[in-house]
Short mmCIF file of C-alpha atoms in Angstrom, two decimals:
data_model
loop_
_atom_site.label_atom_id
_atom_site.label_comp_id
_atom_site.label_asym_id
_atom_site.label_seq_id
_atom_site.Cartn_x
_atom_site.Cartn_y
_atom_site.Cartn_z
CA UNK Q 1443 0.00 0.00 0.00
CA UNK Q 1444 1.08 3.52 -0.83
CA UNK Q 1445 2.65 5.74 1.86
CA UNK Q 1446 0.00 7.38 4.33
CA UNK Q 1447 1.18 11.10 4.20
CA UNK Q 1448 0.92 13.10 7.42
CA UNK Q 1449 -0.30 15.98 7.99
CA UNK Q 1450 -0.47 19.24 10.32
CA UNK Q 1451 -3.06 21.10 11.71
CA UNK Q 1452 -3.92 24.17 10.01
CA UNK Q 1453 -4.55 27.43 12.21
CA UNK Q 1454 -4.93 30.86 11.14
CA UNK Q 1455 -2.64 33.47 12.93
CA UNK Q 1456 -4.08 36.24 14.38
CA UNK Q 1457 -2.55 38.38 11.52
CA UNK Q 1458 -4.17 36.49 9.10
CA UNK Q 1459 -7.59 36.80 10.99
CA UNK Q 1460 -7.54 40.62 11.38
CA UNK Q 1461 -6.81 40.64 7.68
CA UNK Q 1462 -9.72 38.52 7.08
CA UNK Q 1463 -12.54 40.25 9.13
CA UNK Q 1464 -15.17 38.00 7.31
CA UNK Q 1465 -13.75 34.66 8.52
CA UNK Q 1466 -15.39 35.15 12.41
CA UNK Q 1467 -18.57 35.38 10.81
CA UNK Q 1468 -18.48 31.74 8.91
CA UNK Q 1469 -20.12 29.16 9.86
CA UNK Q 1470 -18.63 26.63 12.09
CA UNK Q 1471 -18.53 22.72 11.24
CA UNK Q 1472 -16.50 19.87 12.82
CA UNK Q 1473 -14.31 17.27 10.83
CA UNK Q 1474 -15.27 13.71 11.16
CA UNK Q 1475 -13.10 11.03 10.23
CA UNK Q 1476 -15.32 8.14 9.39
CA UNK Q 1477 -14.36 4.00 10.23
CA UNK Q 1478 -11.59 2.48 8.33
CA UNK Q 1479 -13.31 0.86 5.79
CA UNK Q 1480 -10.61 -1.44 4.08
CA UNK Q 1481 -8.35 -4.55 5.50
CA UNK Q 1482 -4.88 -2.70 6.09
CA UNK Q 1483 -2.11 -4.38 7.70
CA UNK Q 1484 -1.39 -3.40 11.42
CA UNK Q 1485 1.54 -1.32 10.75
CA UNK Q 1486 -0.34 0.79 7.88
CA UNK Q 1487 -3.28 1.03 10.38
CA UNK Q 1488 -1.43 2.46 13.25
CA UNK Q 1489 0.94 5.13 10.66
CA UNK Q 1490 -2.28 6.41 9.52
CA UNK Q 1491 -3.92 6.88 13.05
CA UNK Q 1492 -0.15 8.34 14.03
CA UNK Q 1493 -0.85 10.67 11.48
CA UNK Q 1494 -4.72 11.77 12.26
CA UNK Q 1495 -3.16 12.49 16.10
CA UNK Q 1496 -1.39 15.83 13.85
CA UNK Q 1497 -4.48 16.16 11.77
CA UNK Q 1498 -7.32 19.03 12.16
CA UNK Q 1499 -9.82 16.04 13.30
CA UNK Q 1500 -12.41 16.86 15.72
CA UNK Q 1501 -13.91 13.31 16.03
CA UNK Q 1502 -12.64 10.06 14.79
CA UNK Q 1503 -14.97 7.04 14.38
CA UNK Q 1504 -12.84 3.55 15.12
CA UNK Q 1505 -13.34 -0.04 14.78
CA UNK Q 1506 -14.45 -2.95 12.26
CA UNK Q 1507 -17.32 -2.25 10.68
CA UNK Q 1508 -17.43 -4.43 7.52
CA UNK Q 1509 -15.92 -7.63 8.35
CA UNK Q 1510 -15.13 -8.94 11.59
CA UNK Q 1511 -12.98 -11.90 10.17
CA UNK Q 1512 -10.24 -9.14 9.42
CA UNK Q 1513 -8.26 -9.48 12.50
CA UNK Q 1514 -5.40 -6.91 11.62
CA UNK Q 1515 -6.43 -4.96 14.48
CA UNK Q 1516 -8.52 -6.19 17.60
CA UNK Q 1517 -11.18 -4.79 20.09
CA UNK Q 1518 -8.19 -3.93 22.56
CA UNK Q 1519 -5.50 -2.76 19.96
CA UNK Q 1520 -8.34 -0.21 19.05
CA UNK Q 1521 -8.62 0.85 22.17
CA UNK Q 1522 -5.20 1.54 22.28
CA UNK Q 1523 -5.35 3.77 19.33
CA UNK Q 1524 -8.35 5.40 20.85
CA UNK Q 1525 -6.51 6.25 24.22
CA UNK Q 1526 -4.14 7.92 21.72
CA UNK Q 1527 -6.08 10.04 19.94
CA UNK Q 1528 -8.48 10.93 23.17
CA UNK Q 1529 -4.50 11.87 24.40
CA UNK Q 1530 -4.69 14.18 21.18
CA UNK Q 1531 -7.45 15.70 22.09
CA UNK Q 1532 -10.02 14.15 19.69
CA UNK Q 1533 -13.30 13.07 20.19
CA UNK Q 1534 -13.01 9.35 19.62
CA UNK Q 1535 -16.72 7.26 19.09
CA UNK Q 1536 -16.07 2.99 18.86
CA UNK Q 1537 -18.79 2.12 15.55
CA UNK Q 1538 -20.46 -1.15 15.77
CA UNK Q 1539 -20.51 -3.65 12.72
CA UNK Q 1540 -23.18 -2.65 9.95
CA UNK Q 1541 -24.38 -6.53 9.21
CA UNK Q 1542 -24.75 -8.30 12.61
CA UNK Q 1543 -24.92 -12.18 11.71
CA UNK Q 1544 -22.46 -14.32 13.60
CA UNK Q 1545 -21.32 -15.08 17.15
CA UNK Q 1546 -18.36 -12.95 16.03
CA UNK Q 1547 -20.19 -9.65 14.93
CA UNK Q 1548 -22.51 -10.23 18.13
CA UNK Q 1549 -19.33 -10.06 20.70
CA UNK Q 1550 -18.08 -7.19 19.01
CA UNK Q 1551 -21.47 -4.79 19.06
CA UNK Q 1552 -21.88 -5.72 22.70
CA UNK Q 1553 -18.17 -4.75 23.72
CA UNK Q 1554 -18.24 -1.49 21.85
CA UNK Q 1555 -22.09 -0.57 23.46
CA UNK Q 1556 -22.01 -1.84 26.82
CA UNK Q 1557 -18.39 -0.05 27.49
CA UNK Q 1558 -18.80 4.20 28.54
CA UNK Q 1559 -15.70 5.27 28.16
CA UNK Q 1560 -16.18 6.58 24.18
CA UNK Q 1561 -19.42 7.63 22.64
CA UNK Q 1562 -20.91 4.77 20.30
CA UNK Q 1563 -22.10 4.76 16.45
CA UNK Q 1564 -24.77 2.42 16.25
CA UNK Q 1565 -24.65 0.96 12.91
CA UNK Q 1566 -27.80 -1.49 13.30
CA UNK Q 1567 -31.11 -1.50 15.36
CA UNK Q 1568 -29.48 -4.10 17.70
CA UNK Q 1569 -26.93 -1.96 18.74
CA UNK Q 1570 -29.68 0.64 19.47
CA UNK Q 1571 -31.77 -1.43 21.28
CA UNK Q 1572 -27.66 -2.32 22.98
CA UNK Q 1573 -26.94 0.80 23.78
CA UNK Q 1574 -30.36 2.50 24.31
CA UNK Q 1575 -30.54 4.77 27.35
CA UNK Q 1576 -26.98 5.74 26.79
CA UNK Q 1577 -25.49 8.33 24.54
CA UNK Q 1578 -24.93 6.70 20.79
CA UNK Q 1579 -24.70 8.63 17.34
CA UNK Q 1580 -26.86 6.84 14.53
CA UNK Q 1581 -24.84 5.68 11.93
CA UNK Q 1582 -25.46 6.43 8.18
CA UNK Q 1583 -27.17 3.19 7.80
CA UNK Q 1584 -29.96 3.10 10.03
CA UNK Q 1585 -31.43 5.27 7.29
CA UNK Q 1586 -32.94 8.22 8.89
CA UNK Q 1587 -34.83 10.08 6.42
CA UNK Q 1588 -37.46 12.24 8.42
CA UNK Q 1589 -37.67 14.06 11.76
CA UNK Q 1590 -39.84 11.99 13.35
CA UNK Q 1591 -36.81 8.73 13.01
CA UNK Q 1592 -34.64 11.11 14.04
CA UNK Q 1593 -36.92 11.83 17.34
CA UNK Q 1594 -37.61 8.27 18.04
CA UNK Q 1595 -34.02 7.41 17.96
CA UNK Q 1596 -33.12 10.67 20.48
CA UNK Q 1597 -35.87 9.71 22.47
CA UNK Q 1598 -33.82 6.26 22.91
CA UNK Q 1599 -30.52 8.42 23.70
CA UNK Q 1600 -29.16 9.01 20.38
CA UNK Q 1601 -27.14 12.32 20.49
CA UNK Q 1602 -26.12 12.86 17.09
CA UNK Q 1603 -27.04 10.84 13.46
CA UNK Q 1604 -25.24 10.44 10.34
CA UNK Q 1605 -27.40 11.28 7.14
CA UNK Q 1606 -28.36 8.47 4.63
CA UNK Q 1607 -25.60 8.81 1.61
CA UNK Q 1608 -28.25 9.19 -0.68
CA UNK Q 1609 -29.47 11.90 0.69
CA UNK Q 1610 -30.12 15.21 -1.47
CA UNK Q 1611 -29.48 18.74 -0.05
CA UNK Q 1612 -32.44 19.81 0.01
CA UNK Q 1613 -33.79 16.91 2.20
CA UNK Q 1614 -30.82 17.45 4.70
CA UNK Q 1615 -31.87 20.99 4.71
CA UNK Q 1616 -35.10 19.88 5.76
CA UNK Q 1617 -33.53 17.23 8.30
CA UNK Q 1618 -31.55 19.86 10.22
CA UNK Q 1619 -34.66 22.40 10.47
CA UNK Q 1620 -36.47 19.64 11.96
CA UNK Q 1621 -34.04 18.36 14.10
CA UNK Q 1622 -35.00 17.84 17.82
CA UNK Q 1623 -32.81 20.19 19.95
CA UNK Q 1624 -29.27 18.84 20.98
CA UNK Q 1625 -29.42 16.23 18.44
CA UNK Q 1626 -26.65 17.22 15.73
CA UNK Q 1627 -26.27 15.53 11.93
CA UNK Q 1628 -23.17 14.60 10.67
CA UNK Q 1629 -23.28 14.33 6.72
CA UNK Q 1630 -20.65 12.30 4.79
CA UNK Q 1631 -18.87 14.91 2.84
CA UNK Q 1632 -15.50 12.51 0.78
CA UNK Q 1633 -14.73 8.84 -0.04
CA UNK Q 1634 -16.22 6.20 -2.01
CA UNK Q 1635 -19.95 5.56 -0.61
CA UNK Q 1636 -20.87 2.91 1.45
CA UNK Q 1637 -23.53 1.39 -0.48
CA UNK Q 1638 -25.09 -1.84 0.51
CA UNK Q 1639 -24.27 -5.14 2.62
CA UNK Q 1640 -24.44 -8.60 1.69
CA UNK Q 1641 -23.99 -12.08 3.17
CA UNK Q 1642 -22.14 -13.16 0.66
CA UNK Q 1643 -18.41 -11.60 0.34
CA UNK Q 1644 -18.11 -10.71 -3.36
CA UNK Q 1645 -13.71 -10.30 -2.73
CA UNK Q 1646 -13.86 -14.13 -2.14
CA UNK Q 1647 -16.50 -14.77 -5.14
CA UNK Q 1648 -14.34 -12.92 -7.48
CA UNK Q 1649 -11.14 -14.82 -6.12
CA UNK Q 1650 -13.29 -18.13 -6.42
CA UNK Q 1651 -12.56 -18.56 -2.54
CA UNK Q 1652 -15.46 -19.50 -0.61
CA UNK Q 1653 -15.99 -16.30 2.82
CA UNK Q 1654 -15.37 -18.88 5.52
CA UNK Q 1655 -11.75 -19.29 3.65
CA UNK Q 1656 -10.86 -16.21 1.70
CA UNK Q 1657 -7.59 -16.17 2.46
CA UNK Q 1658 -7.83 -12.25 3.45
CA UNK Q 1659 -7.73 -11.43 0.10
CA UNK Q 1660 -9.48 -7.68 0.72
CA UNK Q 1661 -5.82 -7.06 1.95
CA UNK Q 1662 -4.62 -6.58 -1.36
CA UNK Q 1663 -6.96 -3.67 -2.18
CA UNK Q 1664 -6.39 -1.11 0.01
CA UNK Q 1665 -9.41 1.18 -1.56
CA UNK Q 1666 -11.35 -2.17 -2.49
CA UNK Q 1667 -11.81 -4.03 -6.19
CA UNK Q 1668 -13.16 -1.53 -8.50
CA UNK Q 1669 -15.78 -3.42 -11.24
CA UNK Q 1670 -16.87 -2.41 -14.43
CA UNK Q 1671 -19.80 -2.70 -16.46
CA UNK Q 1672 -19.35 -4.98 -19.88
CA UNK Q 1673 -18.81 -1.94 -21.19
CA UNK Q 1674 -15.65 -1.23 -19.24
CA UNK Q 1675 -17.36 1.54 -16.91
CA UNK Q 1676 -16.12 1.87 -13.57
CA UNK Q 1677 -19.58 1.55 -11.85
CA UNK Q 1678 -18.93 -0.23 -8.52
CA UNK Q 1679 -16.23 -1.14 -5.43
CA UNK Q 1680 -16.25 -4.31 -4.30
CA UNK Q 1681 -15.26 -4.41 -0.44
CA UNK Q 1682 -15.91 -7.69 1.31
CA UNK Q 1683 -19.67 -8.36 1.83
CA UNK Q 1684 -19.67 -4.34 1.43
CA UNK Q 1685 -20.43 -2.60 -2.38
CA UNK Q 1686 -19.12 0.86 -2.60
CA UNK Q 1687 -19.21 3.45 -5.12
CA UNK Q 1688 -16.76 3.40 -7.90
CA UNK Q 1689 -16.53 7.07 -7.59
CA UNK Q 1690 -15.38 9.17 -5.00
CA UNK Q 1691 -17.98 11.46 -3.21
CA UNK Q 1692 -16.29 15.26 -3.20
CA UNK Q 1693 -18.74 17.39 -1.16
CA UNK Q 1694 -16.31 19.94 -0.15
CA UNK Q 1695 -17.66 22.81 -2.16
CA UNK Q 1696 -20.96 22.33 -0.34
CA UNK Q 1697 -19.16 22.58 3.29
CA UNK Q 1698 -20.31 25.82 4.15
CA UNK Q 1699 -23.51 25.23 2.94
CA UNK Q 1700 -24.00 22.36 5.02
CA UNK Q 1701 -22.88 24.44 8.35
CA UNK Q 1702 -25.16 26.88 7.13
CA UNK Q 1703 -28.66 24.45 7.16
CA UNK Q 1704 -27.86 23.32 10.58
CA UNK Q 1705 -25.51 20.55 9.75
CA UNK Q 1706 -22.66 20.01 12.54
CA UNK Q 1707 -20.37 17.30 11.82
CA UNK Q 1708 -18.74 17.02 8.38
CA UNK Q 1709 -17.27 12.86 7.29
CA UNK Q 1710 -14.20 12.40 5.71
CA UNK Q 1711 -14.09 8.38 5.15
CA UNK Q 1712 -10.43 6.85 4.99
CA UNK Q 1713 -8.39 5.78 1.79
CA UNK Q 1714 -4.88 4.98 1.52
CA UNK Q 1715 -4.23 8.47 -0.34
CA UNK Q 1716 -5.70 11.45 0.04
CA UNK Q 1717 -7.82 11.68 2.84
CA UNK Q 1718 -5.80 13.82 5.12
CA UNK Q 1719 -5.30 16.22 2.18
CA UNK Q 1720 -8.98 16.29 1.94
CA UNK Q 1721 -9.27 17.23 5.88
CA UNK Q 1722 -6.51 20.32 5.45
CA UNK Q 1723 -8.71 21.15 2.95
CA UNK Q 1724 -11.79 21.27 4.71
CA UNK Q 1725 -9.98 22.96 8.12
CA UNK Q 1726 -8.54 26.14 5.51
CA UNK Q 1727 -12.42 26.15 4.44
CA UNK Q 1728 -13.37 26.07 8.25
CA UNK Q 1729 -11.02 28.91 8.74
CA UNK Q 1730 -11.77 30.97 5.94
CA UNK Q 1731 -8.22 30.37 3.93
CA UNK Q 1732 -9.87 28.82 1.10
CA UNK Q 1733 -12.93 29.43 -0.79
CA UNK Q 1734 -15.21 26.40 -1.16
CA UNK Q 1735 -14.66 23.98 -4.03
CA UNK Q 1736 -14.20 20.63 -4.84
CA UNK Q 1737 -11.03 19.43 -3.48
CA UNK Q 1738 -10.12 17.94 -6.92
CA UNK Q 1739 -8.58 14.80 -4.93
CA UNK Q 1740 -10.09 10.71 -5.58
CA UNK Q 1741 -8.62 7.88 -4.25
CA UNK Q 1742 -6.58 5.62 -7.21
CA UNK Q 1743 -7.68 7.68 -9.69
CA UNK Q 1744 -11.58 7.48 -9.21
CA UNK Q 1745 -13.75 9.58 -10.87
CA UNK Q 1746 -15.89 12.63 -8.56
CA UNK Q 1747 -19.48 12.17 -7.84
CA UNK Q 1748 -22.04 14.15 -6.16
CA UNK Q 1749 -25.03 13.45 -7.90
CA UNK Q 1750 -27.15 12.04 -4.76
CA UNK Q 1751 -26.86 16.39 -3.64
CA UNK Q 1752 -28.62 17.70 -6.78
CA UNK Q 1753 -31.14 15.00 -6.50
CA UNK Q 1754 -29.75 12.97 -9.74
CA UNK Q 1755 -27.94 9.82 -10.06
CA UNK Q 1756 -25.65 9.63 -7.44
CA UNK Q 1757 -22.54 8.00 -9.89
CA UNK Q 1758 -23.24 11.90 -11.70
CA UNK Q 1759 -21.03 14.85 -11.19
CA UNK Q 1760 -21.88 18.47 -10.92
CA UNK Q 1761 -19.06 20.78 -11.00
CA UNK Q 1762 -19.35 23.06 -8.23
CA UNK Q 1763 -20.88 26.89 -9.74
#
């Protein structure tokens, strides 16, 4: 796997500020950097988490959420990296696995909800119902389209929620007016999107390895196995039992935009290249250093998408006005 770059925080002097009168009046946003979505090997695992301790990262979501046969990194070595970056002053939240369905998955949603020493991402109803009466944030794939989810999940303790990928901006708008008060959204703003789950792990299928013996081959794509129609279009990533977009959501130029409707929390998912570009990016938006744009970075060369925002296919792309 390519080299994870580091990166440094990005603060405006107080000369630049006073030069920049308009930059105390922009709207404020956090930077969220989503789960680790690919099988790295330890040592590329814990550079890259070395490197979001330096980053401008407000919160950082940890732990396995696709597969829990990848074994790279376990429940207590991510605690270790979460003592870390708490250490670094982030806001760390332990996610639970999207597709609950062994023994496995089971043990590993109860010991991230029934812990309290990190805030929880509930990525299924049964780590609700887990974790319910405690503080959680609602992943992006309990699909919470409407106010009245949204209230029924705060009602159960939920603090914060991630919006649906698909979502279009003028839904989210919608969302974050209707919001019940102290619950904030977090919107996923870069990466390839997290699509659907299966049962089946389409890495081993296309390997001809059977899941229960697939050898770990998701190892070997560190941004997952991009497929292509018959007519050689990039269309999806394969993942595991996880399908991804081929292309690489690039929200940026909609950042302030999105602190503007109400929206608090801003997700940057993780690739081996590019992502902590991405967040510099977003903090010298944040701070009023850069005007909003696209960032103009994909991960191995994917093509941008933000279709799902304008309300149009989401594998589209709308270059920012």
């Amino acid at each position: 796997m390519g080299h994870m770059p580091a990166t440094m925080e990005l603060s405006m002097p107080h000369t630049a500020a006073a030069a920049m009168p308009h930059a105390a009046a922009m709207p404020g946003f956090g930077i969220a950097l989503g789960p680790l979505l690919y099988y790295w090997p330890r040592e590329a695992v814990l550079q890259f988490y070395a490197s979001v301790a330096d980053a401008p990262v407000d919160r950082v979501y940890l732990g396995e959420t696709v597969c829990t046969r990848r074994h790279e990194i376990r429940h207590a070595q991510w605690l270790e990296i979460a003592q870390m970056l708490r250490d670094a002053g982030k806001e760390v939240v332990l996610s639970t696995p999207v597709l609950v369905e062994s023994d496995t998955d089971i043990a590993w949603m109860r010991r991230a909800c029934e812990q309290d020493d990190y805030l929880v991402e509930a990525n299924d109803l049964g780590a609700v119902r887990c974790r319910a009466g405690r503080p959680f944030v609602g992943g992006p794939h309990l699909n919470v389209y409407h106010a009245d989810t949204l209230a029924w999940l705060a009602g159960l303790g939920a603090v914060g929620c991630v919006a649906p990928v698909e979502m279009d901006g003028a839904t989210l708008a919608a969302l974050a007016a209707a919001r019940p008060a102290g619950t904030q959204l977090e919107a996923f703003v870069w990466g390839r999107l997290p699509l659907a789950f299966s049962a089946r792990c389409f890495t081993a299928r296309h390997h001809r390895l059977r899941k229960d013996s697939c050898e770990f081959r998701c190892m070997d794509y560190p941004d997952g196995l991009v497929a292509a129609t018959g007519e050689g279009q990039a269309f999806f990533t394969l993942n595991g039992v996880q399908t991804q977009s081929a292309t690489c959501l690039d929200l940026c130029a909609e950042a302030l935009d999105m602190a503007r409707m109400g929206v608090g929390m801003l997700r940057v998912s993780p690739h081996s290249t590019g992502t902590l570009a991405v967040v510099q990016q977003l903090a010298a938006i944040r701070a009023g250093q850069r005007a909003p744009a696209a960032s103009g970075i994909t991960p191995a060369g994917a093509e941008p998408c933000n279709g799902y925002w304008h309300g149009r296919a989401g594998i589209a792309w709308e270059a920012p006005a």
